mmCIF file of C-alpha atoms in Angstrom:
data_model
loop_
_atom_site.group_PDB
_atom_site.id
_atom_site.type_symbol
_atom_site.label_atom_id
_atom_site.label_comp_id
_atom_site.label_asym_id
_atom_site.label_seq_id
_atom_site.Cartn_x
_atom_site.Cartn_y
_atom_site.Cartn_z
ATOM 1 C CA MET M 1 -190.225 -54.616 79.259
ATOM 2 C CA ALA M 2 -188.348 -57.125 81.093
ATOM 3 C CA ARG M 3 -190.098 -60.398 82.391
ATOM 4 C CA SER M 4 -188.932 -59.857 86.345
ATOM 5 C CA THR M 5 -190.111 -56.120 85.608
ATOM 6 C CA PHE M 6 -192.983 -56.980 84.285
ATOM 7 C CA ARG M 7 -194.123 -59.167 87.335
ATOM 8 C CA ALA M 8 -193.151 -57.078 89.711
ATOM 9 C CA ALA M 9 -195.682 -54.165 88.192
ATOM 10 C CA LEU M 10 -197.844 -56.919 87.755
ATOM 11 C CA ALA M 11 -198.000 -57.462 91.694
ATOM 12 C CA ALA M 12 -197.608 -54.448 92.465
ATOM 13 C CA MET M 13 -201.286 -53.581 90.626
ATOM 14 C CA THR M 14 -202.998 -56.638 92.334
ATOM 15 C CA LEU M 15 -201.712 -55.504 95.658
ATOM 16 C CA LEU M 16 -203.401 -51.609 94.854
ATOM 17 C CA ALA M 17 -206.278 -53.106 93.263
ATOM 18 C CA ALA M 18 -207.549 -55.506 96.017
ATOM 19 C CA LEU M 19 -211.346 -56.461 94.854
ATOM 20 C CA GLN M 20 -211.121 -53.942 92.236
ATOM 21 C CA ALA M 21 -210.773 -53.994 88.457
ATOM 22 C CA CYS M 22 -207.451 -53.595 86.554
ATOM 23 C CA ALA M 23 -206.244 -54.270 83.114
ATOM 24 C CA THR M 24 -202.866 -54.873 81.305
ATOM 25 C CA THR M 25 -201.424 -54.951 78.683
ATOM 26 C CA PHE M 26 -198.820 -57.513 76.920
ATOM 27 C CA PRO M 27 -196.543 -57.649 74.610
ATOM 28 C CA ALA M 28 -196.474 -59.542 71.132
ATOM 29 C CA ALA M 29 -195.655 -62.827 70.709
ATOM 30 C CA SER M 30 -193.139 -64.433 67.942
ATOM 31 C CA ARG M 31 -195.720 -66.624 65.398
ATOM 32 C CA PRO M 32 -198.831 -66.245 63.854
ATOM 33 C CA THR M 33 -201.656 -68.232 64.966
ATOM 34 C CA VAL M 34 -205.032 -67.334 64.775
ATOM 35 C CA PRO M 35 -207.675 -68.262 68.323
ATOM 36 C CA ARG M 36 -210.300 -70.231 67.278
ATOM 37 C CA ARG M 37 -213.539 -68.181 66.395
ATOM 38 C CA GLY M 38 -217.032 -68.994 67.223
ATOM 39 C CA GLY M 39 -218.924 -70.602 69.433
ATOM 40 C CA GLY M 40 -222.503 -70.370 70.181
ATOM 41 C CA SER M 41 -223.647 -68.121 73.035
ATOM 42 C CA ALA M 42 -225.810 -70.355 73.757
ATOM 43 C CA ALA M 43 -224.145 -72.468 76.149
ATOM 44 C CA LEU M 44 -222.507 -69.045 78.040
ATOM 45 C CA HIS M 45 -223.319 -67.506 81.099
ATOM 46 C CA PRO M 46 -226.242 -64.991 80.885
ATOM 47 C CA GLU M 47 -224.030 -62.143 82.421
ATOM 48 C CA VAL M 48 -221.334 -63.473 79.778
ATOM 49 C CA ARG M 49 -223.406 -62.823 77.061
ATOM 50 C CA GLU M 50 -224.533 -59.275 78.582
ATOM 51 C CA LEU M 51 -220.985 -58.023 79.103
ATOM 52 C CA ARG M 52 -219.978 -58.941 75.197
ATOM 53 C CA ARG M 53 -223.351 -57.511 74.185
ATOM 54 C CA LEU M 54 -222.408 -54.059 76.052
ATOM 55 C CA VAL M 55 -218.593 -53.927 75.082
ATOM 56 C CA ASN M 56 -219.641 -54.592 71.568
ATOM 57 C CA GLU M 57 -222.508 -51.717 71.570
ATOM 58 C CA HIS M 58 -220.083 -49.292 73.236
ATOM 59 C CA ARG M 59 -216.938 -50.032 70.183
ATOM 60 C CA ARG M 60 -219.878 -50.138 68.059
ATOM 61 C CA ARG M 61 -220.719 -46.396 68.852
ATOM 62 C CA ILE M 62 -217.080 -44.781 69.214
ATOM 63 C CA GLY M 63 -216.902 -46.497 65.703
ATOM 64 C CA CYS M 64 -214.673 -49.572 66.609
ATOM 65 C CA PRO M 65 -215.919 -52.754 64.714
ATOM 66 C CA PRO M 66 -216.657 -55.769 67.417
ATOM 67 C CA LEU M 67 -215.005 -57.962 68.380
ATOM 68 C CA GLU M 68 -215.159 -61.701 67.526
ATOM 69 C CA TRP M 69 -215.940 -64.008 70.424
ATOM 70 C CA SER M 70 -212.827 -66.985 70.361
ATOM 71 C CA SER M 71 -213.722 -70.372 72.303
ATOM 72 C CA THR M 72 -209.959 -70.817 72.937
ATOM 73 C CA LEU M 73 -210.055 -66.675 74.299
ATOM 74 C CA ALA M 74 -212.941 -67.929 76.257
ATOM 75 C CA ARG M 75 -211.644 -70.474 77.686
ATOM 76 C CA VAL M 76 -208.422 -68.891 78.323
ATOM 77 C CA ALA M 77 -209.901 -66.372 80.640
ATOM 78 C CA GLN M 78 -212.830 -68.747 81.753
ATOM 79 C CA ARG M 79 -210.075 -71.083 83.666
ATOM 80 C CA HIS M 80 -207.806 -68.200 85.103
ATOM 81 C CA SER M 81 -211.450 -66.732 86.662
ATOM 82 C CA ALA M 82 -212.334 -70.316 87.871
ATOM 83 C CA ASP M 83 -208.369 -70.332 89.202
ATOM 84 C CA MET M 84 -209.208 -66.502 91.299
ATOM 85 C CA ALA M 85 -212.377 -67.990 93.103
ATOM 86 C CA ARG M 86 -210.537 -71.418 93.869
ATOM 87 C CA ARG M 87 -207.476 -70.104 94.840
ATOM 88 C CA GLY M 88 -208.974 -66.776 96.489
ATOM 89 C CA PHE M 89 -206.561 -64.039 94.642
ATOM 90 C CA PHE M 90 -206.811 -61.602 92.270
ATOM 91 C CA GLY M 91 -204.837 -60.467 89.565
ATOM 92 C CA HIS M 92 -203.167 -61.193 86.456
ATOM 93 C CA VAL M 93 -200.197 -63.007 88.131
ATOM 94 C CA ASN M 94 -201.880 -66.248 89.642
ATOM 95 C CA PRO M 95 -199.418 -67.792 93.169
ATOM 96 C CA ASP M 96 -197.886 -70.031 90.831
ATOM 97 C CA GLY M 97 -196.002 -67.055 88.838
ATOM 98 C CA GLU M 98 -198.502 -67.498 85.804
ATOM 99 C CA ASP M 99 -199.351 -64.128 84.352
ATOM 100 C CA PRO M 100 -201.442 -63.903 81.199
ATOM 101 C CA PHE M 101 -199.029 -64.029 78.863
ATOM 102 C CA GLU M 102 -198.100 -67.720 80.028
ATOM 103 C CA ARG M 103 -201.728 -68.663 79.717
ATOM 104 C CA LEU M 104 -201.967 -67.507 75.974
ATOM 105 C CA HIS M 105 -198.673 -69.018 74.970
ATOM 106 C CA ALA M 106 -200.347 -72.651 77.254
ATOM 107 C CA ALA M 107 -203.309 -72.367 75.191
ATOM 108 C CA GLY M 108 -201.248 -72.240 71.711
ATOM 109 C CA VAL M 109 -202.316 -68.668 71.332
ATOM 110 C CA GLU M 110 -199.778 -66.181 69.339
ATOM 111 C CA TYR M 111 -201.012 -62.988 69.076
ATOM 112 C CA ALA M 112 -199.670 -58.923 67.875
ATOM 113 C CA ALA M 113 -201.082 -57.280 70.727
ATOM 114 C CA ALA M 114 -203.228 -58.757 73.718
ATOM 115 C CA ALA M 115 -204.708 -57.761 76.720
ATOM 116 C CA GLU M 116 -206.816 -58.604 79.523
ATOM 117 C CA ASN M 117 -209.329 -57.076 82.336
ATOM 118 C CA VAL M 118 -209.951 -58.511 85.256
ATOM 119 C CA ALA M 119 -212.035 -57.668 88.071
ATOM 120 C CA ALA M 120 -213.684 -58.567 91.475
ATOM 121 C CA GLY M 121 -216.844 -58.433 93.098
ATOM 122 C CA HIS M 122 -219.565 -56.855 90.756
ATOM 123 C CA PRO M 123 -222.380 -59.409 90.964
ATOM 124 C CA ASP M 124 -223.682 -58.987 87.176
ATOM 125 C CA ALA M 125 -222.104 -57.520 83.859
ATOM 126 C CA VAL M 126 -223.377 -54.001 83.922
ATOM 127 C CA THR M 127 -221.615 -52.794 87.245
ATOM 128 C CA VAL M 128 -218.217 -54.797 85.450
ATOM 129 C CA PHE M 129 -218.852 -52.869 82.259
ATOM 130 C CA ALA M 130 -219.539 -49.414 83.929
ATOM 131 C CA ALA M 131 -216.621 -50.182 86.318
ATOM 132 C CA TRP M 132 -213.899 -50.721 83.475
ATOM 133 C CA MET M 133 -215.562 -47.397 81.442
ATOM 134 C CA ARG M 134 -214.551 -45.396 84.418
ATOM 135 C CA SER M 135 -210.671 -47.502 84.864
ATOM 136 C CA ARG M 136 -208.552 -45.982 82.062
ATOM 137 C CA GLY M 137 -206.569 -48.987 81.360
ATOM 138 C CA HIS M 138 -210.095 -50.816 80.752
ATOM 139 C CA ARG M 139 -211.409 -48.733 79.166
ATOM 140 C CA ARG M 140 -208.516 -48.482 76.873
ATOM 141 C CA ASN M 141 -208.745 -51.773 76.492
ATOM 142 C CA ILE M 142 -212.260 -52.034 75.262
ATOM 143 C CA GLU M 143 -211.743 -49.070 73.184
ATOM 144 C CA ARG M 144 -208.469 -50.543 71.051
ATOM 145 C CA CYS M 145 -210.011 -50.580 67.340
ATOM 146 C CA ALA M 146 -207.140 -53.000 66.310
ATOM 147 C CA PHE M 147 -208.435 -56.120 68.699
ATOM 148 C CA ALA M 148 -210.194 -58.231 66.797
ATOM 149 C CA ASP M 149 -211.090 -61.314 69.015
ATOM 150 C CA HIS M 150 -211.653 -61.675 72.920
ATOM 151 C CA GLY M 151 -213.272 -63.946 75.453
ATOM 152 C CA ILE M 152 -214.649 -63.674 78.651
ATOM 153 C CA GLY M 153 -214.896 -65.633 82.441
ATOM 154 C CA LEU M 154 -216.614 -65.411 85.362
ATOM 155 C CA ALA M 155 -216.442 -67.157 88.700
ATOM 156 C CA GLU M 156 -217.625 -66.409 91.870
ATOM 157 C CA ASN M 157 -217.444 -62.463 90.658
ATOM 158 C CA ARG M 158 -214.587 -63.305 89.175
ATOM 159 C CA TRP M 159 -214.382 -61.650 85.419
ATOM 160 C CA THR M 160 -211.671 -62.366 82.986
ATOM 161 C CA HIS M 161 -211.786 -60.461 79.055
ATOM 162 C CA VAL M 162 -208.750 -61.570 77.065
ATOM 163 C CA PHE M 163 -208.610 -59.544 73.722
ATOM 164 C CA VAL M 164 -206.032 -59.922 70.910
ATOM 165 C CA ARG M 165 -205.451 -58.873 67.595
ATOM 166 C CA SER M 166 -203.661 -61.747 65.350
ATOM 167 C CA HIS M 167 -200.463 -60.966 63.423
ATOM 168 C CA ASN M 168 -202.185 -61.312 60.112
ATOM 169 C CA SER M 169 -205.939 -59.178 61.112
ATOM 170 C CA ALA M 170 -206.440 -56.445 59.101
ATOM 171 C CA ARG M 171 -207.834 -53.982 61.852
#
C-alpha cells in the first residue's frame, strides 16, 4: 500500500474510532534485527503486567506460543501512549504525521511483520483486553501465532500494544 494511502487510511480509522480501540498491521521492513527481549516485569505497571498475562494466556488457549516481552517494543509503545496522553489525540498516527512504521524504524526495529493495537478510555487491562477481543482487527493481531515479540505502553488510559515477527523468527 502506498505510504500516502496508508496514512489516509490510518487517519480515517482514527476519526471513526474516537476513544475506542483500533488496530493496524504494517508491511515488512527491509533488513532483519531482533528487538531486545527481556526486561523483568517488576518495573512494569501492574495493568501492563496483567494485559501481558491475559494476552499470553489467551494465545496458549488457542494453540499459539506466548509472545516474548521486548523492552525495545515496550519503549516504543510507552512513548506512543504517553504522546497520545500528553497531546490529547488518539490514533496510530501522531499529530506530526509519524506512524507506527516510523516509530519502529526510529527505534532501530526492523521486522518481517508488525502490528499495533491502540485503545483509549479503558480503565484496566481486563476491559481493554475484552474490547480488543470483540474487535476483529485487534483479535487478529493478538491471535496471529506468527508474532513472536511484543511490548505494551500505558499512559492515562491510552493503551498501545506493538507486535513483531522478526525476519529470523522460526514461527
